[in-house]
Amino acid sequence: MLHLRLIVPPDRTERVVDTIERTVGTTHLAVLAGAARHPSGDLVMCDVAREAGDELIGSLRELGLDRDGAISVETIDLSLSRRADDAEEEAPGEPADAVLWEQLTDATHEESTLSVTYLAFLTLATMIAACGVVLDNAILIVGAMAVGPEFGPLAGFSTAVVQRLPRLAVRSLVALVVGFAVAMAVTVAFSLFMHGVGLFTFSMLEGDRPNTAFIYDPDAFSFVVAVLAGVAGTLSLTSAKSGALVGVAISVTTVPAASNAAVALSYGDYGQAGGSSLQLVVNLLGIIIAGTLTLFVQKWLWTRQRRSMRKPAGTA
């Protein structure tokens, strides 16, 4: 269940209440006239099943509450109420399958911002992976994958395409391009430093690396895994069950490919650098394509259900 707290201009309170009452899956409606001070207005609260949340939030935005009042949404961890149980039964679908598009857009907007923290995590992940590829250490590679924050802007770009948000698309692309460019440049300098102190050698890069050779040798499986990971990652972001995102992060070869390309560039091995760069592009494209198609399918499915999310007034 979701809890909505609304600040409503008095001239729209009746329409807001009517909208809530007509939305399937709502309950616990309360109206406090004149309770809001900044901005001034009436305070309206209700609970809504997650499955009906996107429908209701969209309707409230159409009434201008996000502009002239406020819409706050919280997740209810525990609700002991027969009416809440009935509301969830009435709402079509399952809570775990519901998509809150406003929440997704807001979350991906934040994760797609080119910030110092984002650059730091991506750079550190690439440097860790550089140690992993030189030492042929799969544990370090997995750790670097988990640290990398690149799935945020990838999901942001997919969301921007589906929701037609060009500014989010540009923001996501900038975060990806600039982020990887900075991370790889710093990793080149890091590799040269490690070589200078005798910890990296050219023979280590060119030697037999059975655990990490796949990083600079992309094949059809690279794209297949990226597509599957893109679907899984998108589902983890849009559903109520997001624990799968870490598993997605360690299943695609984005950060390791960027790190191997950087180390290879520092030694002038353009063959490995080119193969690793191709691996990086293949993975990025696979995730974006899969994420975008997944969101399109989810939007289509939930659009079909919106027709059944209305009920007669006075039954909340």
Coordinates of C-alpha atoms in Angstrom, one line a residue:
M1 CA 0.0 0.0 0.0
L2 CA 1.0 3.6 -0.6
H3 CA 0.1 6.6 1.6
L4 CA -0.7 9.9 -0.2
R5 CA -0.6 13.2 1.6
L6 CA -2.0 16.0 -0.5
I7 CA -2.1 19.8 -0.1
V8 CA -5.1 20.9 -2.1
P9 CA -6.4 24.4 -3.0
P10 CA -9.9 24.7 -1.5
D11 CA -11.5 25.2 -4.9
R12 CA -10.3 21.8 -6.0
T13 CA -10.9 19.7 -2.9
E14 CA -14.2 18.3 -4.1
R15 CA -12.7 17.2 -7.4
V16 CA -9.7 15.6 -5.7
V17 CA -12.0 13.7 -3.3
D18 CA -14.2 12.6 -6.1
T19 CA -11.1 11.4 -8.1
I20 CA -9.9 9.4 -5.1
E21 CA -13.2 7.8 -4.5
R22 CA -13.6 6.8 -8.1
T23 CA -10.2 5.1 -8.2
V24 CA -10.2 1.4 -7.5
G25 CA -7.9 0.4 -4.7
T26 CA -8.2 3.5 -2.5
T27 CA -9.3 3.7 1.2
H28 CA -8.7 5.5 4.5
L29 CA -9.7 8.9 2.9
A30 CA -9.4 11.8 5.3
V31 CA -10.0 15.6 4.7
L32 CA -8.8 18.3 7.0
A33 CA -10.2 21.6 5.8
G34 CA -7.8 24.5 6.0
A35 CA -5.0 22.5 7.8
A36 CA -2.3 23.3 5.3
R37 CA -0.4 26.6 5.7
H38 CA 2.5 26.6 3.2
P39 CA 1.1 26.4 0.7
S40 CA -2.3 27.1 2.1
G41 CA -5.2 24.8 1.5
D42 CA -6.9 21.6 2.6
L43 CA -5.0 18.5 3.7
V44 CA -6.2 15.3 2.1
M45 CA -4.9 11.9 2.9
C46 CA -5.6 8.5 1.6
D47 CA -4.1 5.0 1.2
V48 CA -4.0 3.4 -2.2
A49 CA -3.0 -0.1 -3.5
R50 CA 0.4 0.1 -5.3
E51 CA -1.3 -1.3 -8.4
A52 CA -3.6 1.8 -8.6
G53 CA -1.0 4.3 -7.5
D54 CA 0.2 5.5 -10.9
E55 CA -3.4 6.0 -12.1
L56 CA -4.3 8.1 -9.1
I57 CA -1.1 10.2 -9.1
G58 CA -1.6 10.9 -12.8
S59 CA -5.1 12.0 -12.2
L60 CA -4.0 14.3 -9.4
R61 CA -1.4 15.9 -11.5
E62 CA -4.0 16.6 -14.2
L63 CA -5.8 18.6 -11.5
G64 CA -2.7 20.7 -11.0
L65 CA -1.8 19.6 -7.5
D66 CA 1.9 19.3 -8.3
R67 CA 1.8 22.9 -9.4
D68 CA -0.5 24.6 -7.0
G69 CA -0.3 22.2 -4.0
A70 CA 1.7 19.1 -3.2
I71 CA 1.6 15.4 -3.7
S72 CA 3.7 13.3 -1.3
V73 CA 3.9 9.5 -1.5
E74 CA 5.1 7.1 1.1
T75 CA 5.3 3.3 1.2
I76 CA 3.3 1.6 4.0
D77 CA 5.3 -1.2 5.5
L78 CA 2.5 -2.4 7.7
S79 CA -1.3 -1.7 7.5
L80 CA -3.6 -3.6 9.8
S81 CA -7.0 -2.8 8.3
R82 CA -9.7 -4.8 6.7
R83 CA -10.5 -1.9 4.4
A84 CA -6.9 -1.9 3.2
D85 CA -7.0 -5.6 2.5
D86 CA -10.2 -5.1 0.5
A87 CA -8.7 -2.2 -1.5
E88 CA -5.7 -4.4 -2.5
E89 CA -8.1 -7.1 -3.5
E90 CA -10.1 -4.7 -5.7
A91 CA -7.1 -3.3 -7.5
P92 CA -6.2 -5.3 -10.6
G93 CA -2.9 -7.0 -10.9
E94 CA -0.2 -7.7 -8.3
P95 CA 1.7 -5.1 -6.2
A96 CA 5.1 -6.4 -7.3
D97 CA 4.1 -5.9 -10.9
A98 CA 2.9 -2.3 -10.5
V99 CA 4.9 0.5 -12.1
L100 CA 5.0 4.0 -10.5
W101 CA 6.1 6.0 -13.5
E102 CA 6.5 9.2 -11.5
Q103 CA 8.7 7.4 -9.0
L104 CA 10.8 5.8 -11.7
T105 CA 11.3 9.1 -13.5
D106 CA 12.4 10.8 -10.3
A107 CA 14.7 8.0 -9.3
T108 CA 16.4 7.7 -12.7
H109 CA 16.7 11.5 -12.9
E110 CA 18.8 11.4 -9.7
E111 CA 20.8 8.4 -10.6
S112 CA 21.6 9.9 -14.0
T113 CA 23.1 13.1 -12.7
L114 CA 26.8 13.6 -13.5
S115 CA 27.9 14.3 -10.0
V116 CA 31.2 14.1 -8.2
T117 CA 30.0 11.0 -6.3
Y118 CA 28.9 9.3 -9.5
L119 CA 32.3 10.0 -11.1
A120 CA 34.1 8.8 -8.0
F121 CA 32.3 5.5 -7.9
L122 CA 32.7 4.8 -11.6
T123 CA 36.4 5.7 -11.5
L124 CA 37.1 3.6 -8.4
A125 CA 35.3 0.7 -9.9
T126 CA 37.3 1.0 -13.1
M127 CA 40.6 1.1 -11.2
I128 CA 39.6 -1.9 -9.1
A129 CA 38.8 -3.8 -12.3
A130 CA 42.1 -2.7 -13.8
C131 CA 43.8 -4.6 -11.0
G132 CA 41.5 -7.5 -11.6
V133 CA 42.3 -7.8 -15.3
V134 CA 46.1 -7.5 -14.8
L135 CA 46.1 -10.1 -12.1
D136 CA 43.4 -12.2 -13.9
N137 CA 41.5 -12.1 -10.6
A138 CA 37.7 -12.8 -11.1
I139 CA 36.9 -11.7 -7.5
L140 CA 38.2 -8.2 -8.2
I141 CA 36.3 -8.1 -11.4
V142 CA 33.0 -9.0 -9.7
G143 CA 33.7 -6.5 -6.9
A144 CA 34.3 -3.8 -9.5
M145 CA 31.0 -4.6 -11.3
A146 CA 29.1 -4.3 -8.0
V147 CA 30.7 -0.9 -7.3
G148 CA 30.0 0.6 -10.7
P149 CA 26.9 3.0 -10.8
E150 CA 26.5 2.9 -14.6
F151 CA 23.1 1.2 -14.6
G152 CA 21.5 4.4 -13.3
P153 CA 22.0 6.5 -16.5
L154 CA 21.3 3.4 -18.6
A155 CA 17.9 3.0 -16.9
G156 CA 17.5 6.8 -17.1
F157 CA 17.9 6.8 -20.9
S158 CA 15.4 3.9 -21.4
T159 CA 12.9 5.8 -19.2
A160 CA 13.4 9.0 -21.1
V161 CA 12.7 7.2 -24.4
V162 CA 9.5 5.6 -23.1
Q163 CA 8.2 8.7 -21.3
R164 CA 9.4 11.1 -24.0
L165 CA 11.7 13.1 -21.7
P166 CA 14.5 14.5 -23.9
R167 CA 16.2 16.4 -21.1
L168 CA 16.5 13.1 -19.1
A169 CA 17.8 11.4 -22.2
V170 CA 20.5 14.0 -22.7
R171 CA 21.4 14.0 -19.0
S172 CA 21.8 10.2 -19.0
L173 CA 23.9 10.2 -22.2
V174 CA 26.2 12.9 -20.7
A175 CA 26.6 10.8 -17.5
L176 CA 27.5 7.7 -19.5
V177 CA 29.9 9.3 -22.0
V178 CA 31.6 11.8 -19.7
G179 CA 31.6 9.3 -16.8
F180 CA 33.4 6.5 -18.8
A181 CA 35.7 9.0 -20.5
V182 CA 36.9 10.4 -17.1
A183 CA 37.1 6.9 -15.5
M184 CA 39.2 5.5 -18.4
A185 CA 41.5 8.5 -18.5
V186 CA 42.2 8.3 -14.7
T187 CA 42.7 4.5 -15.1
V188 CA 45.3 5.1 -17.8
A189 CA 47.2 7.3 -15.4
F190 CA 46.7 4.8 -12.6
S191 CA 48.0 2.0 -14.9
L192 CA 51.1 4.1 -15.8
F193 CA 51.7 4.7 -12.1
M194 CA 51.4 1.0 -11.2
H195 CA 53.8 0.2 -14.0
G196 CA 56.2 2.8 -12.7
V197 CA 56.3 1.2 -9.2
G198 CA 56.6 -2.3 -10.7
L199 CA 53.1 -3.6 -9.8
F200 CA 51.8 -3.8 -13.4
T201 CA 53.9 -5.2 -16.3
F202 CA 53.2 -5.6 -20.0
S203 CA 53.7 -9.4 -19.7
M204 CA 50.9 -9.6 -17.1
L205 CA 48.5 -7.9 -19.6
E206 CA 49.7 -10.0 -22.6
G207 CA 50.0 -13.3 -20.7
D208 CA 47.5 -16.1 -20.5
R209 CA 44.4 -14.8 -18.7
P210 CA 41.8 -17.6 -18.6
N211 CA 39.5 -15.8 -16.1
T212 CA 39.4 -12.4 -17.8
A213 CA 40.2 -12.9 -21.5
F214 CA 36.5 -12.7 -22.4
I215 CA 36.6 -9.0 -21.5
Y216 CA 38.4 -8.0 -24.7
D217 CA 36.9 -10.7 -26.9
P218 CA 33.2 -10.0 -27.3
D219 CA 30.9 -12.5 -29.0
A220 CA 27.2 -13.2 -29.4
F221 CA 26.9 -14.2 -25.7
S222 CA 28.1 -10.7 -24.7
F223 CA 25.0 -9.2 -26.3
V224 CA 22.6 -11.9 -25.1
V225 CA 23.8 -11.5 -21.4
A226 CA 23.5 -7.7 -21.7
V227 CA 19.9 -8.0 -23.0
L228 CA 18.9 -10.4 -20.2
A229 CA 20.6 -8.2 -17.6
G230 CA 18.8 -5.2 -19.0
V231 CA 15.4 -6.8 -18.7
A232 CA 16.2 -8.0 -15.1
G233 CA 17.6 -4.7 -14.1
T234 CA 14.6 -2.8 -15.4
L235 CA 12.1 -5.1 -13.7
S236 CA 14.0 -4.7 -10.4
L237 CA 13.7 -0.9 -10.7
T238 CA 10.0 -0.8 -11.6
S239 CA 8.7 -3.5 -9.3
A240 CA 8.4 -3.6 -5.5
K241 CA 11.1 -6.2 -5.4
S242 CA 14.5 -4.5 -6.2
G243 CA 16.9 -6.9 -4.7
A244 CA 17.9 -8.3 -8.1
L245 CA 19.7 -5.1 -9.1
V246 CA 23.0 -6.1 -7.5
G247 CA 23.0 -9.4 -9.4
V248 CA 22.4 -7.4 -12.6
A249 CA 25.4 -5.2 -11.8
I250 CA 27.8 -8.2 -11.7
S251 CA 26.5 -9.9 -14.8
V252 CA 27.5 -7.4 -17.5
T253 CA 31.0 -6.5 -18.6
T254 CA 30.8 -2.7 -18.8
V255 CA 33.3 -1.5 -16.1
P256 CA 35.8 -4.4 -16.7
A257 CA 35.8 -3.7 -20.4
A258 CA 36.5 0.0 -19.8
S259 CA 39.3 -0.8 -17.4
N260 CA 40.9 -3.3 -19.8
A261 CA 40.8 -0.8 -22.6
A262 CA 42.4 1.8 -20.3
V263 CA 45.2 -0.5 -19.2
A264 CA 45.8 -1.7 -22.8
L265 CA 46.0 1.9 -24.0
S266 CA 48.6 2.7 -21.4
Y267 CA 50.8 0.0 -22.9
G268 CA 49.9 0.8 -26.5
D269 CA 48.1 -2.4 -27.1
Y270 CA 45.4 -1.1 -29.5
G271 CA 44.1 -4.6 -30.3
Q272 CA 43.0 -5.3 -26.8
A273 CA 41.9 -1.7 -26.4
G274 CA 39.7 -2.0 -29.5
G275 CA 38.2 -5.3 -28.4
S276 CA 37.5 -4.1 -24.9
S277 CA 35.8 -0.9 -26.3
L278 CA 33.6 -3.0 -28.5
Q279 CA 32.7 -5.2 -25.5
L280 CA 31.7 -2.0 -23.6
V281 CA 29.6 -0.7 -26.5
V282 CA 27.9 -4.1 -27.0
N283 CA 26.9 -4.3 -23.3
L284 CA 25.7 -0.7 -23.1
L285 CA 23.6 -1.1 -26.3
G286 CA 22.2 -4.4 -25.1
I287 CA 21.1 -3.0 -21.8
I288 CA 19.5 0.1 -23.3
I289 CA 17.6 -1.8 -25.9
A290 CA 16.3 -4.4 -23.4
G291 CA 15.4 -1.8 -20.8
T292 CA 13.5 0.3 -23.3
L293 CA 11.6 -2.6 -24.7
T294 CA 10.8 -3.9 -21.2
L295 CA 9.4 -0.5 -20.2
F296 CA 7.3 -0.3 -23.4
V297 CA 5.8 -3.7 -22.6
Q298 CA 5.1 -2.7 -19.0
K299 CA 3.5 0.5 -20.0
W300 CA 1.3 -1.2 -22.6
L301 CA 0.1 -3.8 -20.1
W302 CA -0.7 -1.2 -17.4
T303 CA -2.5 1.1 -19.9
R304 CA -4.9 -1.8 -20.6
Q305 CA -5.7 -2.1 -16.9
R306 CA -6.3 1.6 -16.4
R307 CA -9.8 1.2 -17.9
S308 CA -10.8 -1.0 -15.0
M309 CA -9.5 1.3 -12.2
R310 CA -12.6 3.4 -11.7
K311 CA -15.5 2.9 -9.3
P312 CA -18.6 4.7 -8.4
A313 CA -18.2 7.7 -6.0
G314 CA -18.9 7.1 -2.3
T315 CA -17.4 3.6 -2.0
A316 CA -13.9 4.5 -0.6

